[in-house]
Amino acid sequence: MSASRTALVTGGMSGLGKAAATRLAEDRVRVVTLDIADGADLRVDVTDPAAVRAAAATIGPVDILVNSAGIVGPNAPLWEIAHDSWERTFAVNVRGTFNTCQAFIPGMIERGWGRIVNIASMAGKDGNPNMSPYSASKAAVIGLTKSLGKELATSGVLANVISPAVIETPMNASTAPDALAHITSLIPMKRLGRPEEVAELVAWLASDKVSFSTGAVYDISGGRATY
């Protein structure tokens, strides 16, 4: 991996984003973290398109974009979900991904090389009970990435999406215990995934080693996804 490459990792201060940032740095990539949490290189809310565009102007050229910022949203049956909770989940998980892609992809196209790795979830493929906003938003990220991969197919920019089963991250600490137990029970390996396991897949998708895959969905699920 070229030491001159720069990666922007959203949600880079915790969970999968933090693990991805650490792993990319091991490949001598310059990593810039974008998060609303303290300590981020850029404190930006991904739901704000103007703030994301301003961040893009500040950072300069970005070769790798990892969209890891996300929230679980409410845990309840669909008919009990508050409208603002539904909107907030989509704002972070979908609009946030849309905003960063819009801000950083043109530069990648101009330079003829780029890697976009979006983080979705098995919930976006299977649908988790009592997690309809999260499941639907992650399905949207999968669909967005499939379209994006086709749009960029001859540009030198590759866009792929990772769909993990439940991973041991701070985000899942807020998941209702019964919902967490259900989604863990679906994993044949009978354990949660580890952030560093997902980060290894991120690093490959962000590298020159992947060259003929775009718009693809990569499951990392301990055997939950076998199709």
mmCIF file of C-alpha atoms in Angstrom:
data_model
loop_
_atom_site.group_PDB
_atom_site.id
_atom_site.type_symbol
_atom_site.label_atom_id
_atom_site.label_comp_id
_atom_site.label_asym_id
_atom_site.label_seq_id
_atom_site.Cartn_x
_atom_site.Cartn_y
_atom_site.Cartn_z
ATOM 1 C CA MET A 1 0.000 0.000 0.000
ATOM 2 C CA SER A 2 1.317 3.393 -0.921
ATOM 3 C CA ALA A 3 2.278 5.566 2.021
ATOM 4 C CA SER A 4 0.939 8.551 0.090
ATOM 5 C CA ARG A 5 -2.672 7.360 0.243
ATOM 6 C CA THR A 6 -5.186 8.962 2.549
ATOM 7 C CA ALA A 7 -8.227 7.266 4.073
ATOM 8 C CA LEU A 8 -11.193 8.986 5.648
ATOM 9 C CA VAL A 9 -12.974 6.817 8.204
ATOM 10 C CA THR A 10 -16.340 8.023 9.488
ATOM 11 C CA GLY A 11 -17.287 6.849 12.945
ATOM 12 C CA GLY A 12 -13.556 6.382 13.370
ATOM 13 C CA MET A 13 -13.412 6.818 17.138
ATOM 14 C CA SER A 14 -15.135 3.590 18.158
ATOM 15 C CA GLY A 15 -16.227 0.145 17.078
ATOM 16 C CA LEU A 16 -15.674 -0.926 13.498
ATOM 17 C CA GLY A 17 -14.501 2.519 12.444
ATOM 18 C CA LYS A 18 -11.767 2.611 15.072
ATOM 19 C CA ALA A 19 -10.662 -0.920 14.185
ATOM 20 C CA ALA A 20 -10.592 -0.039 10.483
ATOM 21 C CA ALA A 21 -8.564 3.119 11.144
ATOM 22 C CA THR A 22 -6.030 1.147 13.173
ATOM 23 C CA ARG A 23 -5.727 -1.574 10.544
ATOM 24 C CA LEU A 24 -5.334 0.863 7.634
ATOM 25 C CA ALA A 25 -2.592 2.695 9.514
ATOM 26 C CA GLU A 26 -0.716 -0.626 9.682
ATOM 27 C CA ASP A 27 -0.672 -0.523 5.863
ATOM 28 C CA ARG A 28 1.005 2.912 6.030
ATOM 29 C CA VAL A 29 -2.142 4.708 4.959
ATOM 30 C CA ARG A 30 -2.625 8.219 6.334
ATOM 31 C CA VAL A 31 -5.891 7.936 8.258
ATOM 32 C CA VAL A 32 -8.225 10.830 9.019
ATOM 33 C CA THR A 33 -11.064 10.111 11.436
ATOM 34 C CA LEU A 34 -14.380 11.920 11.120
ATOM 35 C CA ASP A 35 -16.760 11.572 14.048
ATOM 36 C CA ILE A 36 -18.891 13.569 16.456
ATOM 37 C CA ALA A 37 -16.904 12.093 19.359
ATOM 38 C CA ASP A 38 -14.039 13.800 21.148
ATOM 39 C CA GLY A 39 -10.624 13.043 19.759
ATOM 40 C CA ALA A 40 -11.620 12.785 16.110
ATOM 41 C CA ASP A 41 -9.415 14.503 13.575
ATOM 42 C CA LEU A 42 -12.559 16.183 12.285
ATOM 43 C CA ARG A 43 -15.638 16.624 14.466
ATOM 44 C CA VAL A 44 -18.399 16.528 11.880
ATOM 45 C CA ASP A 45 -21.979 15.269 11.852
ATOM 46 C CA VAL A 46 -22.304 13.140 8.711
ATOM 47 C CA THR A 47 -25.994 14.034 8.449
ATOM 48 C CA ASP A 48 -25.056 17.659 7.638
ATOM 49 C CA PRO A 49 -24.128 17.896 3.931
ATOM 50 C CA ALA A 50 -22.634 21.386 4.216
ATOM 51 C CA ALA A 51 -20.394 20.289 7.091
ATOM 52 C CA VAL A 52 -19.276 17.216 5.150
ATOM 53 C CA ARG A 53 -18.445 19.321 2.084
ATOM 54 C CA ALA A 54 -16.467 21.716 4.267
ATOM 55 C CA ALA A 55 -14.576 18.760 5.729
ATOM 56 C CA ALA A 56 -13.764 17.552 2.216
ATOM 57 C CA ALA A 57 -12.321 20.954 1.385
ATOM 58 C CA THR A 58 -10.224 20.889 4.561
ATOM 59 C CA ILE A 59 -8.839 17.380 4.117
ATOM 60 C CA GLY A 60 -7.915 17.574 0.467
ATOM 61 C CA PRO A 61 -7.570 14.458 -1.704
ATOM 62 C CA VAL A 62 -8.945 11.258 -0.195
ATOM 63 C CA ASP A 63 -8.201 7.903 -1.807
ATOM 64 C CA ILE A 64 -10.121 5.603 0.540
ATOM 65 C CA LEU A 65 -13.511 6.278 2.113
ATOM 66 C CA VAL A 66 -14.774 3.995 4.860
ATOM 67 C CA ASN A 67 -18.343 4.784 5.922
ATOM 68 C CA SER A 68 -18.655 3.315 9.394
ATOM 69 C CA ALA A 69 -20.666 5.984 11.221
ATOM 70 C CA GLY A 70 -23.979 4.486 12.252
ATOM 71 C CA ILE A 71 -26.576 4.065 14.971
ATOM 72 C CA VAL A 72 -28.764 1.131 15.972
ATOM 73 C CA GLY A 73 -31.884 3.230 16.408
ATOM 74 C CA PRO A 74 -34.948 2.197 18.413
ATOM 75 C CA ASN A 75 -35.723 -1.353 19.530
ATOM 76 C CA ALA A 76 -39.477 -1.849 19.168
ATOM 77 C CA PRO A 77 -42.096 -3.296 16.813
ATOM 78 C CA LEU A 78 -42.493 -1.215 13.664
ATOM 79 C CA TRP A 79 -45.940 0.069 14.619
ATOM 80 C CA GLU A 80 -44.523 1.507 17.852
ATOM 81 C CA ILE A 81 -41.580 3.325 16.276
ATOM 82 C CA ALA A 82 -41.641 7.102 16.736
ATOM 83 C CA HIS A 83 -41.408 9.027 13.478
ATOM 84 C CA ASP A 84 -38.393 11.068 14.601
ATOM 85 C CA SER A 85 -36.533 7.899 15.654
ATOM 86 C CA TRP A 86 -37.093 6.400 12.208
ATOM 87 C CA GLU A 87 -35.900 9.614 10.547
ATOM 88 C CA ARG A 88 -32.815 9.888 12.756
ATOM 89 C CA THR A 89 -31.740 6.305 11.992
ATOM 90 C CA PHE A 90 -31.973 6.932 8.257
ATOM 91 C CA ALA A 91 -30.293 10.320 8.592
ATOM 92 C CA VAL A 92 -27.142 8.821 10.107
ATOM 93 C CA ASN A 93 -26.991 5.454 8.368
ATOM 94 C CA VAL A 94 -28.137 6.394 4.863
ATOM 95 C CA ARG A 95 -27.928 10.143 4.404
ATOM 96 C CA GLY A 96 -24.531 10.159 6.127
ATOM 97 C CA THR A 97 -23.193 7.621 3.636
ATOM 98 C CA PHE A 98 -24.759 9.546 0.751
ATOM 99 C CA ASN A 99 -23.254 12.840 1.939
ATOM 100 C CA THR A 100 -19.697 11.555 2.239
ATOM 101 C CA CYS A 101 -19.868 9.707 -1.074
ATOM 102 C CA GLN A 102 -21.064 12.850 -2.826
ATOM 103 C CA ALA A 103 -18.309 14.920 -1.260
ATOM 104 C CA PHE A 104 -15.342 12.626 -1.898
ATOM 105 C CA ILE A 105 -16.086 10.554 -4.998
ATOM 106 C CA PRO A 106 -15.559 13.333 -7.600
ATOM 107 C CA GLY A 107 -11.932 13.699 -6.508
ATOM 108 C CA MET A 108 -11.397 9.954 -6.741
ATOM 109 C CA ILE A 109 -12.818 9.914 -10.264
ATOM 110 C CA GLU A 110 -10.579 12.809 -11.248
ATOM 111 C CA ARG A 111 -7.481 10.964 -9.999
ATOM 112 C CA GLY A 112 -8.573 7.629 -11.492
ATOM 113 C CA TRP A 113 -8.242 5.577 -8.311
ATOM 114 C CA GLY A 114 -10.347 5.132 -5.208
ATOM 115 C CA ARG A 115 -11.810 2.640 -2.787
ATOM 116 C CA ILE A 116 -15.151 3.044 -1.029
ATOM 117 C CA VAL A 117 -16.077 0.609 1.728
ATOM 118 C CA ASN A 118 -19.536 1.051 3.201
ATOM 119 C CA ILE A 119 -20.563 -0.751 6.368
ATOM 120 C CA ALA A 120 -24.044 -2.264 6.289
ATOM 121 C CA SER A 121 -25.279 -5.231 8.339
ATOM 122 C CA MET A 122 -26.777 -8.683 8.039
ATOM 123 C CA ALA A 123 -29.902 -6.929 9.285
ATOM 124 C CA GLY A 124 -30.074 -5.247 5.894
ATOM 125 C CA LYS A 125 -30.347 -8.648 4.221
ATOM 126 C CA ASP A 126 -32.360 -10.650 6.751
ATOM 127 C CA GLY A 127 -34.278 -8.034 8.733
ATOM 128 C CA ASN A 128 -33.947 -8.227 12.511
ATOM 129 C CA PRO A 129 -37.165 -8.244 14.560
ATOM 130 C CA ASN A 130 -37.822 -5.067 16.546
ATOM 131 C CA MET A 131 -35.102 -3.301 14.561
ATOM 132 C CA SER A 132 -36.981 -2.214 11.437
ATOM 133 C CA PRO A 133 -35.393 1.262 11.124
ATOM 134 C CA TYR A 134 -31.869 -0.192 11.407
ATOM 135 C CA SER A 135 -32.640 -3.121 9.099
ATOM 136 C CA ALA A 136 -34.265 -0.916 6.471
ATOM 137 C CA SER A 137 -31.494 1.680 6.623
ATOM 138 C CA LYS A 138 -28.789 -0.940 6.158
ATOM 139 C CA ALA A 139 -30.720 -2.437 3.232
ATOM 140 C CA ALA A 140 -30.639 1.052 1.742
ATOM 141 C CA VAL A 141 -26.848 1.210 2.174
ATOM 142 C CA ILE A 142 -26.551 -2.120 0.350
ATOM 143 C CA GLY A 143 -28.719 -0.886 -2.524
ATOM 144 C CA LEU A 144 -26.858 2.422 -2.691
ATOM 145 C CA THR A 145 -23.517 0.616 -2.934
ATOM 146 C CA LYS A 146 -24.715 -1.762 -5.663
ATOM 147 C CA SER A 147 -25.801 1.207 -7.783
ATOM 148 C CA LEU A 148 -22.644 3.148 -7.000
ATOM 149 C CA GLY A 149 -20.402 0.257 -7.965
ATOM 150 C CA LYS A 150 -21.994 0.108 -11.411
ATOM 151 C CA GLU A 151 -21.781 3.862 -11.868
ATOM 152 C CA LEU A 152 -18.052 3.846 -11.080
ATOM 153 C CA ALA A 153 -17.163 0.568 -12.782
ATOM 154 C CA THR A 154 -14.862 2.021 -15.456
ATOM 155 C CA SER A 155 -13.485 4.902 -13.391
ATOM 156 C CA GLY A 156 -10.812 3.129 -11.349
ATOM 157 C CA VAL A 157 -12.917 3.678 -8.236
ATOM 158 C CA LEU A 158 -14.356 0.571 -6.575
ATOM 159 C CA ALA A 159 -17.294 0.632 -4.155
ATOM 160 C CA ASN A 160 -18.177 -2.374 -2.029
ATOM 161 C CA VAL A 161 -20.207 -2.994 1.105
ATOM 162 C CA ILE A 162 -19.610 -5.198 4.129
ATOM 163 C CA SER A 163 -22.509 -6.850 5.944
ATOM 164 C CA PRO A 164 -21.392 -8.067 9.364
ATOM 165 C CA ALA A 165 -23.403 -10.155 11.744
ATOM 166 C CA VAL A 166 -23.451 -8.789 15.281
ATOM 167 C CA ILE A 167 -20.012 -7.519 16.292
ATOM 168 C CA GLU A 168 -18.744 -6.788 19.788
ATOM 169 C CA THR A 169 -18.765 -3.000 19.614
ATOM 170 C CA PRO A 170 -19.943 -0.152 21.884
ATOM 171 C CA MET A 171 -22.843 0.478 19.490
ATOM 172 C CA ASN A 172 -24.355 -2.879 20.384
ATOM 173 C CA ALA A 173 -24.173 -2.084 24.094
ATOM 174 C CA SER A 174 -27.365 -0.078 23.523
ATOM 175 C CA THR A 175 -29.155 -2.944 21.784
ATOM 176 C CA ALA A 176 -31.946 -4.487 23.855
ATOM 177 C CA PRO A 177 -30.711 -7.714 25.510
ATOM 178 C CA ASP A 178 -33.458 -9.834 23.942
ATOM 179 C CA ALA A 179 -32.711 -8.464 20.464
ATOM 180 C CA LEU A 180 -28.979 -9.030 20.984
ATOM 181 C CA ALA A 181 -29.575 -12.580 22.184
ATOM 182 C CA HIS A 182 -31.736 -13.307 19.138
ATOM 183 C CA ILE A 183 -29.245 -12.078 16.556
ATOM 184 C CA THR A 184 -26.352 -13.810 18.331
ATOM 185 C CA SER A 185 -28.286 -17.093 18.345
ATOM 186 C CA LEU A 186 -28.414 -16.957 14.527
ATOM 187 C CA ILE A 187 -24.623 -17.234 14.261
ATOM 188 C CA PRO A 188 -23.480 -20.863 13.821
ATOM 189 C CA MET A 189 -20.098 -20.045 15.381
ATOM 190 C CA LYS A 190 -22.057 -19.124 18.546
ATOM 191 C CA ARG A 191 -20.091 -15.966 19.255
ATOM 192 C CA LEU A 192 -19.995 -12.307 18.396
ATOM 193 C CA GLY A 193 -17.610 -11.109 15.738
ATOM 194 C CA ARG A 194 -14.604 -9.004 16.688
ATOM 195 C CA PRO A 195 -13.972 -5.541 15.224
ATOM 196 C CA GLU A 196 -10.480 -6.511 14.054
ATOM 197 C CA GLU A 197 -11.962 -9.358 11.994
ATOM 198 C CA VAL A 198 -14.094 -6.879 10.060
ATOM 199 C CA ALA A 199 -11.174 -4.449 9.815
ATOM 200 C CA GLU A 200 -9.115 -7.060 7.984
ATOM 201 C CA LEU A 201 -11.794 -7.242 5.282
ATOM 202 C CA VAL A 202 -11.939 -3.448 5.137
ATOM 203 C CA ALA A 203 -8.178 -3.299 4.588
ATOM 204 C CA TRP A 204 -8.357 -5.724 1.670
ATOM 205 C CA LEU A 205 -11.252 -3.882 0.028
ATOM 206 C CA ALA A 206 -9.332 -0.616 0.441
ATOM 207 C CA SER A 207 -6.212 -1.946 -1.262
ATOM 208 C CA ASP A 208 -4.811 -2.632 -4.722
ATOM 209 C CA LYS A 209 -5.316 -6.336 -4.014
ATOM 210 C CA VAL A 210 -9.002 -6.034 -4.912
ATOM 211 C CA SER A 211 -9.348 -5.111 -8.580
ATOM 212 C CA PHE A 212 -12.314 -6.963 -10.125
ATOM 213 C CA SER A 213 -14.959 -6.540 -7.452
ATOM 214 C CA THR A 214 -17.318 -3.599 -7.216
ATOM 215 C CA GLY A 215 -20.898 -3.141 -6.093
ATOM 216 C CA ALA A 216 -20.496 -6.375 -4.139
ATOM 217 C CA VAL A 217 -21.781 -7.370 -0.705
ATOM 218 C CA TYR A 218 -19.249 -9.083 1.540
ATOM 219 C CA ASP A 219 -20.772 -11.018 4.427
ATOM 220 C CA ILE A 220 -18.749 -11.550 7.578
ATOM 221 C CA SER A 221 -21.139 -13.444 9.760
ATOM 222 C CA GLY A 222 -19.694 -16.504 11.476
ATOM 223 C CA GLY A 223 -21.739 -18.678 9.136
ATOM 224 C CA ARG A 224 -25.077 -16.847 9.438
ATOM 225 C CA ALA A 225 -25.019 -15.896 5.753
ATOM 226 C CA THR A 226 -24.423 -18.821 3.434
ATOM 227 C CA TYR A 227 -26.033 -17.589 0.207
#
